[in-house]
Coordinates of C-alpha atoms and ligand atoms in Angstrom, one line a residue:
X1063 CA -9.4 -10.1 -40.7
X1064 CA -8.4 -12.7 -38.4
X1065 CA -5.0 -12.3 -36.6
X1066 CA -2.8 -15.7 -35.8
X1067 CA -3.5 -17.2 -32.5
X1068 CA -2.3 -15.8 -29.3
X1069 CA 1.0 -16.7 -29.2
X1070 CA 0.6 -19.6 -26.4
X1071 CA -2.9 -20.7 -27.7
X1072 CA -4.4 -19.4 -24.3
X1073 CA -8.0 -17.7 -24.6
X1074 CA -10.6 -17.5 -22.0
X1075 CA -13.0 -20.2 -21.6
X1076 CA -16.2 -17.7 -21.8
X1077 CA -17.0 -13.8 -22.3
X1078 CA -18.6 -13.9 -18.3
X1079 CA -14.8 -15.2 -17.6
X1080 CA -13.3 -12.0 -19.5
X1081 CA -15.3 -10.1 -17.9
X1082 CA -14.8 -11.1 -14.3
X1083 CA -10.8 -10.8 -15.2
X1084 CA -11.1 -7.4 -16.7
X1085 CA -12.9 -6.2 -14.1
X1086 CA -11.0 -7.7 -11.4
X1087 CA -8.1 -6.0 -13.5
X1088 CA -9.4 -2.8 -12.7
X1089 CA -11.1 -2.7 -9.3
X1090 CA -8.0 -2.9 -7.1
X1091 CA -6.4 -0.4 -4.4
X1092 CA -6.9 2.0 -6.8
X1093 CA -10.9 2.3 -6.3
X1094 CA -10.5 0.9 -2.3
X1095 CA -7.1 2.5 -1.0
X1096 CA -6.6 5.6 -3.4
X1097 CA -9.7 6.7 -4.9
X1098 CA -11.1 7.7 -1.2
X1099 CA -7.8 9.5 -0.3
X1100 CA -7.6 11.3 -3.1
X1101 CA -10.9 11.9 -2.4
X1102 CA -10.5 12.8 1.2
X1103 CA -7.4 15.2 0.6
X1104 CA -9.2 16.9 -2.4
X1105 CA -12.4 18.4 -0.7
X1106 CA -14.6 15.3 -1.9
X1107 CA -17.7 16.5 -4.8
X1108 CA -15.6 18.6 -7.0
X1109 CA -12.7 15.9 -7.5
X1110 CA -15.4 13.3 -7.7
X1111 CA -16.7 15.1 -10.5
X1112 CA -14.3 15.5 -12.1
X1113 CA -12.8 11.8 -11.5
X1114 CA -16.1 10.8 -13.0
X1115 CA -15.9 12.8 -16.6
X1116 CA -12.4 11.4 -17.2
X1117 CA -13.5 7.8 -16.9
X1118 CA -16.6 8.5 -19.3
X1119 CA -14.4 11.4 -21.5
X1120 CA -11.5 9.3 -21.5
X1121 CA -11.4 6.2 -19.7
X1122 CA -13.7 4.5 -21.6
X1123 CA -13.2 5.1 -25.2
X1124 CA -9.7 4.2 -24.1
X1125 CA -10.4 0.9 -22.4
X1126 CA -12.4 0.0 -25.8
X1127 CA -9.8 0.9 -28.0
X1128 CA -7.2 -1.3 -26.1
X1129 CA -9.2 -4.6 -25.3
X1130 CA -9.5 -4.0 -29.5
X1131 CA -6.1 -3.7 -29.9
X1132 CA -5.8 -6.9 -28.1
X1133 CA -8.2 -9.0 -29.6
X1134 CA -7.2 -7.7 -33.4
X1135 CA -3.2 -8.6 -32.6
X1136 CA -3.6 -11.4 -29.8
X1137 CA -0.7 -11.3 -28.5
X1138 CA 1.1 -8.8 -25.8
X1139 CA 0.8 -5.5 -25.4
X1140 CA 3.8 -4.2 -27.8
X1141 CA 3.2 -7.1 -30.0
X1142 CA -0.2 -6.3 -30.8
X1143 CA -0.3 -2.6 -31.2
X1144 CA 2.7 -3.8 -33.7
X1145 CA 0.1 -6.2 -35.7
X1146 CA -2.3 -3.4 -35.9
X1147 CA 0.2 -0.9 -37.0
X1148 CA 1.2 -3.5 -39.5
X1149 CA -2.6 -4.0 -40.7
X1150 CA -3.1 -0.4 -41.0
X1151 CA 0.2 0.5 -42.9
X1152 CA 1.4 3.0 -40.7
X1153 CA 5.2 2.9 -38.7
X1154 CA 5.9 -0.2 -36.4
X1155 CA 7.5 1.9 -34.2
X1156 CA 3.6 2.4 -32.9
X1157 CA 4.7 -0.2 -30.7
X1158 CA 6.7 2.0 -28.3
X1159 CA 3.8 3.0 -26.6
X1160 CA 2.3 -1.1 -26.3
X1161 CA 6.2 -1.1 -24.8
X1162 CA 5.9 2.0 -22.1
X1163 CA 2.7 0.5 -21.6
X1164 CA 4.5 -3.1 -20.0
X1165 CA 6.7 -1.0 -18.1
X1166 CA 3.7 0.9 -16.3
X1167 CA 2.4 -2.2 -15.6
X1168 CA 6.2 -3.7 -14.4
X1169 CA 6.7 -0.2 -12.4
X1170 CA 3.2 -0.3 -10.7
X1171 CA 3.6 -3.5 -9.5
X1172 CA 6.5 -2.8 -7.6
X1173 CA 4.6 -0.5 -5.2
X1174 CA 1.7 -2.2 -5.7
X1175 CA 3.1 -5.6 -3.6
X1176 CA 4.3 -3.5 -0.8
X1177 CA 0.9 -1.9 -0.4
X1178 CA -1.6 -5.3 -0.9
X1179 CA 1.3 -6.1 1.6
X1180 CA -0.2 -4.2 4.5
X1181 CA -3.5 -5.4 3.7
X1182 CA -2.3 -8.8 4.2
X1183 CA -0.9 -7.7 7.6
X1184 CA -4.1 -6.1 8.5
X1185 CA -6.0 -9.5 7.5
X1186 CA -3.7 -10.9 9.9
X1187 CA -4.1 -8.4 12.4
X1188 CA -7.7 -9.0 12.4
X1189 CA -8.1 -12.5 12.2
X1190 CA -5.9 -12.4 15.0
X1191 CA -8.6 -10.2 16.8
X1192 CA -11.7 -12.1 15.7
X1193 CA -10.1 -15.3 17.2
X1194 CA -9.9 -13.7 20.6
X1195 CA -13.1 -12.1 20.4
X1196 CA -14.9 -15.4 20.2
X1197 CA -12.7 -17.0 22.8
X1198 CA -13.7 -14.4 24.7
X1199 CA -17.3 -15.0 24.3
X1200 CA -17.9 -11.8 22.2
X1201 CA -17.9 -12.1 18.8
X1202 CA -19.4 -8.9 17.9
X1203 CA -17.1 -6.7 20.1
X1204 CA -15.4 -4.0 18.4
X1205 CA -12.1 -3.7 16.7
X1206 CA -9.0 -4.8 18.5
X1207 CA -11.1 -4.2 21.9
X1208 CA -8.6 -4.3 24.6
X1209 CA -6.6 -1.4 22.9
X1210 CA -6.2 1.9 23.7
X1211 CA -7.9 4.0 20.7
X1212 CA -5.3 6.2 20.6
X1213 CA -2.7 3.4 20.2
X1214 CA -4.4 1.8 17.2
X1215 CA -3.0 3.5 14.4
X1216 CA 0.6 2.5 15.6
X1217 CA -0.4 -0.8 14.5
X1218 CA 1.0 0.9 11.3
X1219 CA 4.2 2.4 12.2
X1220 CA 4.8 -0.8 13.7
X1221 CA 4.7 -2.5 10.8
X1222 CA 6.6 0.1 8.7
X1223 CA 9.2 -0.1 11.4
X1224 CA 9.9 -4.0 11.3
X1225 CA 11.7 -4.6 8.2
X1226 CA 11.1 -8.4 8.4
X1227 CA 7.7 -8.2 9.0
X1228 CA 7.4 -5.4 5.9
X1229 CA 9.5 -7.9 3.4
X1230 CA 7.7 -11.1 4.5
X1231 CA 4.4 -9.6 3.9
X1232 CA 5.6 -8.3 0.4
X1233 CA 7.2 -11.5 -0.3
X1234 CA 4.3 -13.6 0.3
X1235 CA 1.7 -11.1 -1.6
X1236 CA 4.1 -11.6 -4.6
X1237 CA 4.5 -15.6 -4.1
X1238 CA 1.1 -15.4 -4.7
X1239 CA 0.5 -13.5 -7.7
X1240 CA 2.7 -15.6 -9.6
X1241 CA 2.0 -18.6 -8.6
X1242 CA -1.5 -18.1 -10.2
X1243 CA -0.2 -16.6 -13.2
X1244 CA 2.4 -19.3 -13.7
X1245 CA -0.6 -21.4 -13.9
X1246 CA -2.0 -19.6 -17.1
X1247 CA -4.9 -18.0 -18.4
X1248 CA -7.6 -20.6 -17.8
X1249 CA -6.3 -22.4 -14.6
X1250 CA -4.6 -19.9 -13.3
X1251 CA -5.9 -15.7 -13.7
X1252 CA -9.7 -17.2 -14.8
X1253 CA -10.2 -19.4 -12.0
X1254 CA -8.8 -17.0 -9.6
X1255 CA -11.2 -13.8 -11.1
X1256 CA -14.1 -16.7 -10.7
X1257 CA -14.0 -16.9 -7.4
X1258 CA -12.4 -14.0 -6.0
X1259 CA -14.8 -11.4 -7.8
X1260 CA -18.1 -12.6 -6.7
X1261 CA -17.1 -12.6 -3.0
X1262 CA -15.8 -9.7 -3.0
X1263 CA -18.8 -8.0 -4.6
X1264 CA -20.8 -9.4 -2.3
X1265 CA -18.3 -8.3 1.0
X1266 CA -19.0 -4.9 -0.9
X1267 CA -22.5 -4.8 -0.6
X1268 CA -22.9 -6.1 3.2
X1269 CA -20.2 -3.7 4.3
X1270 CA -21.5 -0.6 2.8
X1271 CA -25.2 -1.4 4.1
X1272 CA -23.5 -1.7 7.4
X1273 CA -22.2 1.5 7.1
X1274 CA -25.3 3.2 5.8
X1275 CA -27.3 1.9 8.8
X1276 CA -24.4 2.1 11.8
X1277 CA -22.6 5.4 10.1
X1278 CA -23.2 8.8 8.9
X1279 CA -24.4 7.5 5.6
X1280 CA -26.2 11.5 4.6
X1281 CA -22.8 13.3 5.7
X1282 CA -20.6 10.5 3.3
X1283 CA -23.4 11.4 0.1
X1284 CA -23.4 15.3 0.4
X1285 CA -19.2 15.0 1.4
X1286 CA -18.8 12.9 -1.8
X1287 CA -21.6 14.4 -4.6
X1288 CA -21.7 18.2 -3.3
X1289 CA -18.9 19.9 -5.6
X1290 CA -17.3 22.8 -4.6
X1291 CA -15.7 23.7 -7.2
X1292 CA -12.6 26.2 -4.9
X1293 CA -10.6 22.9 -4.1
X1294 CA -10.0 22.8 -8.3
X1295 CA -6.5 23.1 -9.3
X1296 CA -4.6 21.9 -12.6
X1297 CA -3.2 19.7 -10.1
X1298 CA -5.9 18.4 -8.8
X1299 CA -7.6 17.3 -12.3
X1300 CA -4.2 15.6 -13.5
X1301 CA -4.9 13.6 -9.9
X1302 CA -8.3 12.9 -11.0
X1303 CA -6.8 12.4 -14.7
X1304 CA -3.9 9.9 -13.4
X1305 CA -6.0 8.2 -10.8
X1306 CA -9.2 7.6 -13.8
X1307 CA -6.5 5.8 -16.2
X1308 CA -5.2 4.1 -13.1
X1309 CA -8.1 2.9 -12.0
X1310 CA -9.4 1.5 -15.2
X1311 CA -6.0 0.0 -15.5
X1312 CA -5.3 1.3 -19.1
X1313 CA -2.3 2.8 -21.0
X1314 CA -0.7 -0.3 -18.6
X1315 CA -0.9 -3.0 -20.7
X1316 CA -3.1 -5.3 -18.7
X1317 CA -6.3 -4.7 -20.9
X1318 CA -4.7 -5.1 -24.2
X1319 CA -3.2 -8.5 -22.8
X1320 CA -6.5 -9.8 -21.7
X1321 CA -7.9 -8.5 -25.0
X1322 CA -5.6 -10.4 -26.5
X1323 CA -7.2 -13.8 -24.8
X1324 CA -10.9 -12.7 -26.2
X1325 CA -12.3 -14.7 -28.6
X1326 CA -13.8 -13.1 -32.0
X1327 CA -17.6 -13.6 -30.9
X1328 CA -17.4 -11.2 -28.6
X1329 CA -19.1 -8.0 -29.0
X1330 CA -16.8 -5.2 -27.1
X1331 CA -18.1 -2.2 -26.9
X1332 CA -20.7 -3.2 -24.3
X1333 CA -18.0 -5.4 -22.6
X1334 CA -16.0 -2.3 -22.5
X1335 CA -18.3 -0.7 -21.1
X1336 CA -19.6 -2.9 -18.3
X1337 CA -15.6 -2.8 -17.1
X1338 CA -16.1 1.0 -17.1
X1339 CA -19.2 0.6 -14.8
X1340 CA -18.3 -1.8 -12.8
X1341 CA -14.9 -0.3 -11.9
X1342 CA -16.7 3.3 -11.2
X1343 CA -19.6 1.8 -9.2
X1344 CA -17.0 0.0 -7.3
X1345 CA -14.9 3.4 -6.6
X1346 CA -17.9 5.4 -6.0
X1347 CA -19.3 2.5 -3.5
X1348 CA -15.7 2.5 -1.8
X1349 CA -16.1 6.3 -0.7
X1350 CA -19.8 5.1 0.6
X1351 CA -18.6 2.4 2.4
X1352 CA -15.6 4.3 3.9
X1353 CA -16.7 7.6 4.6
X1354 CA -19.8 6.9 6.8
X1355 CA -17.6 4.7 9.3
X1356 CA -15.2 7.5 8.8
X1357 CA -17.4 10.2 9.7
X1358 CA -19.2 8.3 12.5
X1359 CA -16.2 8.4 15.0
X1360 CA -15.2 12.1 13.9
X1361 CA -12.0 11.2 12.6
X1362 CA -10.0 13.2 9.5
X1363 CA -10.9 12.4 6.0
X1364 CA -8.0 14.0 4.8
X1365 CA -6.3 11.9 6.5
X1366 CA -4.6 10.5 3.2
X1367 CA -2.5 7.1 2.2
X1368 CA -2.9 6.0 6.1
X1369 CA -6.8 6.7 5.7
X1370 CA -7.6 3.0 5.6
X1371 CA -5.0 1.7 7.5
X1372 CA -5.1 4.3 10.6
X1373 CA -7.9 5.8 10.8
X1374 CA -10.6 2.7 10.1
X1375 CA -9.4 0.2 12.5
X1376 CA -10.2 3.0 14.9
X1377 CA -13.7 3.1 13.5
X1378 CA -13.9 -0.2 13.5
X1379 CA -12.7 -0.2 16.9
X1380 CA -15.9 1.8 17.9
X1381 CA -18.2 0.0 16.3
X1382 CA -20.7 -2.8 16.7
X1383 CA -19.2 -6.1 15.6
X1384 CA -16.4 -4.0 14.2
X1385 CA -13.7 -7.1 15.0
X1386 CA -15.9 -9.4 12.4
X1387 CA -16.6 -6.3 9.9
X1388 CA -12.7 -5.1 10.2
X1389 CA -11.5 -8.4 9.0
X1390 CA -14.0 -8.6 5.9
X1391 CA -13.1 -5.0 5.2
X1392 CA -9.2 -6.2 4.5
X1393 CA -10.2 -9.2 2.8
X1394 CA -12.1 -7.7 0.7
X1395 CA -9.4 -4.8 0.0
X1396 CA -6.8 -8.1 -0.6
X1397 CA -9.0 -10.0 -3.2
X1398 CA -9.3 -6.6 -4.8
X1399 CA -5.8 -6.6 -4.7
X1400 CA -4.6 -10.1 -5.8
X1401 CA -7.0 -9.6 -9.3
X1402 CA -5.1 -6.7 -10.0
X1403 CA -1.7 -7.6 -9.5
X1404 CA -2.2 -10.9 -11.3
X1405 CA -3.1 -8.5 -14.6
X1406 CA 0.0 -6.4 -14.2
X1407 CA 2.1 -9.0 -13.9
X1408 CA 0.0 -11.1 -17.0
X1409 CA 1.3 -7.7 -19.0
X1410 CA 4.9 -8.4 -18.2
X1411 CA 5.1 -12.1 -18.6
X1412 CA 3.0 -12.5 -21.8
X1413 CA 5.8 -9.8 -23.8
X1414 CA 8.6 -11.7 -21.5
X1415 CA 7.1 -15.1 -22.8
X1416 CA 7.1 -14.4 -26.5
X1417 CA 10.1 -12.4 -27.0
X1418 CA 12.8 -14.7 -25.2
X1419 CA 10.3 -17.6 -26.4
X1420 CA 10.5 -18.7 -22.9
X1421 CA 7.6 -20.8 -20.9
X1422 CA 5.4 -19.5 -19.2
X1423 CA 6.1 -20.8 -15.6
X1424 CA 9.8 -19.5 -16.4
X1425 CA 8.9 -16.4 -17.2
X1426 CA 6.2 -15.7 -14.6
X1427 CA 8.9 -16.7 -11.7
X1428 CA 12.1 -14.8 -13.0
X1429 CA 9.7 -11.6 -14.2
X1430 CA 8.1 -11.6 -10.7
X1431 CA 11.3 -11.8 -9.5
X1432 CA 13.0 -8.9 -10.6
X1433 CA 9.4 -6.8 -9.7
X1434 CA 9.7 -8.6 -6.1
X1435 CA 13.6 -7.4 -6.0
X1436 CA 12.7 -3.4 -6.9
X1437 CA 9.4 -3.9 -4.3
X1438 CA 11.9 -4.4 -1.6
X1439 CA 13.2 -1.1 -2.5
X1440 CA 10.1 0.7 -2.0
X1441 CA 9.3 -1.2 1.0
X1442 CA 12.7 0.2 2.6
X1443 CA 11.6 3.5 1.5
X1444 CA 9.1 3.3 3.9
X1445 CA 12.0 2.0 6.6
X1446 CA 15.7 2.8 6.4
X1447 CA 16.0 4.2 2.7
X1448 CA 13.2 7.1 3.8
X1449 CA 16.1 9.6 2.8
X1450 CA 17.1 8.3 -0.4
X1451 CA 15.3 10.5 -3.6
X1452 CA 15.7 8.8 -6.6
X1453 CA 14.5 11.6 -8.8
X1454 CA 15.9 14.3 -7.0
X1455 CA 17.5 16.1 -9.5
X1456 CA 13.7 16.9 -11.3
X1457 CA 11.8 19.9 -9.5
X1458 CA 8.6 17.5 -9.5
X1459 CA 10.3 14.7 -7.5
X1460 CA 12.6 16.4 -5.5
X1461 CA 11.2 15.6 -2.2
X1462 CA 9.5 12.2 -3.2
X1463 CA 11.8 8.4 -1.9
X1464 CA 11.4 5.6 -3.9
X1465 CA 8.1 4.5 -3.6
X1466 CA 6.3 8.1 -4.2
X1467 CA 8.7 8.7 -7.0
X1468 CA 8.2 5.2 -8.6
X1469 CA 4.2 5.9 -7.8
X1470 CA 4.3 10.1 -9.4
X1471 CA 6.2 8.7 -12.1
X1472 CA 3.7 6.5 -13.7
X1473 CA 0.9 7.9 -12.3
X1474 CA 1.7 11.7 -13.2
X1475 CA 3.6 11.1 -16.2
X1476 CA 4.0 7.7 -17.8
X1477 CA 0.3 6.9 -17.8
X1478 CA -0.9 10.2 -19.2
X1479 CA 1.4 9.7 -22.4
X1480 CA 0.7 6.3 -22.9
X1481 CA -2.7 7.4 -22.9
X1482 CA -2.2 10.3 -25.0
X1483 CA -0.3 8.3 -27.6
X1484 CA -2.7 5.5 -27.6
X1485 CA -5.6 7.8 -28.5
X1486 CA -3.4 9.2 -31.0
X1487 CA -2.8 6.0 -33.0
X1488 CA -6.2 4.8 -32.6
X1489 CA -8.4 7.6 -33.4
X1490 CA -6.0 8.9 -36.4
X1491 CA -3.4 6.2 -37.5
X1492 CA -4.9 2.8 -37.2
X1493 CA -6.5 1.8 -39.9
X1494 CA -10.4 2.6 -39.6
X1495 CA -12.1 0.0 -40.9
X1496 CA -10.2 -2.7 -39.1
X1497 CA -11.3 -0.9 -35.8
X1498 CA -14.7 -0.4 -36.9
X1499 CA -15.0 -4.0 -37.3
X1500 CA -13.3 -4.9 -34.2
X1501 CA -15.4 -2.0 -32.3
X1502 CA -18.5 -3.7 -33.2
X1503 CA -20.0 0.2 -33.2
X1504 CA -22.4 1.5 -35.5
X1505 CA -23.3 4.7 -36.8
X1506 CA -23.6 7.3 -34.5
X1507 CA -22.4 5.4 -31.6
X1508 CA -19.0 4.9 -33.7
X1509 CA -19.1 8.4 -34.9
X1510 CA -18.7 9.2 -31.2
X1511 CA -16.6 7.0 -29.9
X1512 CA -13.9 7.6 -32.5
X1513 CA -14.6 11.9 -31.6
X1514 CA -13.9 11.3 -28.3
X1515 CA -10.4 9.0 -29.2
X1516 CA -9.3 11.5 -31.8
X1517 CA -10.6 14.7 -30.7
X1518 CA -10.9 15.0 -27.0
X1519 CA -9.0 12.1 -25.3
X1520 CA -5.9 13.4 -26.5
X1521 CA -6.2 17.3 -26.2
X1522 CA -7.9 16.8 -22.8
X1523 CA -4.8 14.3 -21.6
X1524 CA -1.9 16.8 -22.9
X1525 CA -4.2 20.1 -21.7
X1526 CA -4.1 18.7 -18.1
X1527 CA -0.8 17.2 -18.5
X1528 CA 0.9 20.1 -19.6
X1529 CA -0.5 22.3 -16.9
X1530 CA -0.4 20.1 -13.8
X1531 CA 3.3 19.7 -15.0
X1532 CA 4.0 23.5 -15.6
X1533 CA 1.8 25.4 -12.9
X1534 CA 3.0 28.5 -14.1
X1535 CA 1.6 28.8 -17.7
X1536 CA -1.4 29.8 -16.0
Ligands
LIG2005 N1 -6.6 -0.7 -11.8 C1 -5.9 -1.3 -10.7 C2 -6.4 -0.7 -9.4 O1 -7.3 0.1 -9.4 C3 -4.5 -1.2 -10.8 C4 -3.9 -1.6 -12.1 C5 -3.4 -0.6 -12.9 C6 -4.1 -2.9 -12.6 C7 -2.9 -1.0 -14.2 C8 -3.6 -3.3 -13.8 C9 -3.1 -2.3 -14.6 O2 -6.0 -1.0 -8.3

């Protein structure tokens, strides 16, 4: 049942390589920037809770039924859900979702930049800091020392404000991510995963234990695994419910890309898996490396999308050797950044690649284009296009410019019924003994899997859909 070659003949060089792609696919902002804010804003336990049954509920069985997708059509995201259609004798016109898919990825990436943007600024900032710090003669000082606490977060609007400052750091971010994935799958997104993953794993570890031992470590664990279940809205699971797929980077075209680069000895379920767990552990860690600096210095955890980038350089600011930690913190958060962005952009340029048959440096340059050309959009949105509103004229956008719209869009919307379509084609069209084979499942473990694809991944994504999206039929 094996499909032709991946289009360009690319594959990784070894499963541990997969892995350390796919899970540098999903551990990005999402589980260091936006999984603590939501977090924060959402009362803590109760969304965490929930957060955590959509990845196992949801996020999982999805994540193995695209990297299986991938691997049985090698070949892009609409291409292969188009092979497996094909295989299974059902409509090619499955393909539409493989399609929406690439544009998630293309939309996400546009915002995406402009955010691993800041972080870039922020590496500067602090580099900056630690530089002067040694001169000094104190390398363990705190944070940006010599400033006024209270001035700290303007560091921030500063930024925003300086429109050259805000492109440049977008620009470069993006210069970046193609440049590796013009390079291709082994020189380029594997070697990159290879040694950016590790570190950061490691940056992980140290910083959290710093936390636990120089923060409120207790207050972070009850604030983050104590639900009260009052702060639940409909709202607030299709949060939970966008930020889970978001996270795990599926119904966005990355994981069927990179599944598509697998080779046929790999067993996937308990790859899929480890992706699952690493990419929670890593979300979960986040909030307990965050939230005991946060706490420590009193500030707000609601504080939301500024929560890294105002309120912990004030922490840091506080604390003992906070110049040295604060500049591994934004590392850290950039190498996060840079394996996600290079997967997003992977999903564009491997559909760009084979349907204008173009080569892949090409392709990576002119895609990454365009997405660099709409990033400056979203960027200005942040600057002198804060008025415009794109999606005005729909109730749910009305008050959102173009980088929250862009951002609700997918999140809210596109990603829940790519999701929802994807479970629907795998747990009822595809043909079942192709993915049975390509699963690797047996017995009860399949028996599962496929209930939770057929049965409850899709009436638990249009359930919350459907309610977060019309409050009032409740
Ligand atoms: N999962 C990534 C993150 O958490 C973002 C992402 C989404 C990457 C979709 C690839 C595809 O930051």
């Amino acid at each position: 049942m094996a499909g032709p070659a991946a289009p360009t003949g690319e594959g990784w060089s070894s499963r541990t390589a997969f892995i350390l792609a796919a899970v540098g696919a999903a551990v990005g902002l999402g589980n260091i920037w936006r999984f603590p804010t939501l977090a924060g804003e959402n009362g803590g336990g109760a969304f965490v809770l929930v957060y955590i049954s959509c990845i196992i509920l949801i996020g999982l069985p999805m994540v193995l039924s695209e990297v299986l997708i991938g691997r049985h059509g090698r070949s892009d995201a609409f291409h292969s859900v188009v092979k497996v259609a094909e295989d299974s004798n059902v409509s090619k016109n499955w393909g539409i979702f493989g399609g929406i898919g690439i544009l998630n990825a293309f939309l996400i990436l546009t915002f995406y930049s402009v955010v691993a943007g800041w972080v870039m600024y922020y590496v500067g900032v602090m580099s900056v800091d630690l530089v002067g710090a040694i001169f000094s003669g104190d390398p363990f000082a705190g944070a940006l020392a010599s400033e006024n606490p209270e001035t700290i977060p303007s560091r921030m609007t500063d930024l925003f404000g300086n429109i050259p400052l805000l492109l440049g750091m977008h620009t470069l971010f993006m210069v970046v991510s193609i440049w590796i994935v013009a390079r291709g799958v082994t020189d380029g997104i594997e070697k990159a995963a290879t040694y950016l993953m590790p570190t950061f794993f490691v940056l992980l570890v140290l910083i959290t234990l710093y936390g636990a031992f120089t923060g409120e470590f207790a207050k972070a664990l009850s604030f983050l695994f104590t639900p009260d279940f009052s702060k639940l809205s409909p709202a607030v699971v299709n949060d939970a419910l966008g930020q889970a797929l978001f996270s795990m980077s599926v119904a966005s075209a990355a994981l069927i890309t990179y599944g598509g680069y697998v080779s046929r000895e790999t067993n996937l379920a308990p790859t899929a898996g480890m992706i699952a767990f690493a990419d929670t552990g890593v979300a979960l860690l986040a909030g307990l490396m965050i939230f005991p600096i946060v706490f420590a210095v009193g500030l707000d955890v609601a504080a939301g999308p500024t929560l890294v980038f105002q309120s912990l350089p004030i922490a840091f600011h506080n604390m003992p050797a906070g110049s040295l930690v604060g500049l591994l913190f934004f590392v850290l958060i950039f190498f996060a950044a840079l394996t996600s962005s290079i997967s997003l952009l992977e999903g564009v340029v491997a559909w760009a690649m084979r349907r204008f048959e173009w080569g892949r440096g090409f392709t990576a340059w002119l895609v990454g284009g365009v997405i660099f050309l709409i990033g400056i959009a979203c960027a200005l949105s942040l600057n002198v296009w804060s008025d415009i509103r794109p999606l005005g004229f729909i109730p749910l956008f009305e008050d959102k410019n173009i980088f929250d719209a862009i951002d609700d869009l997918v999140s809210k919307i596109l990603l829940p019924v790519t999701a929802f379509l994807t479970a629907v084609f795998i747990g009822w069209r595809a043909d079942k003994k192709l993915v049975k084979e390509e699963t690797g499942l047996e017995g009860a473990m399949f028996g599962l899997w496929r209930f939770l694809i057929a049965w409850l991944a899709p009436l638990a994504v249009a359930m919350i859909f459907v309610f977060a999206v019309f409050p009032n039929l409740i």
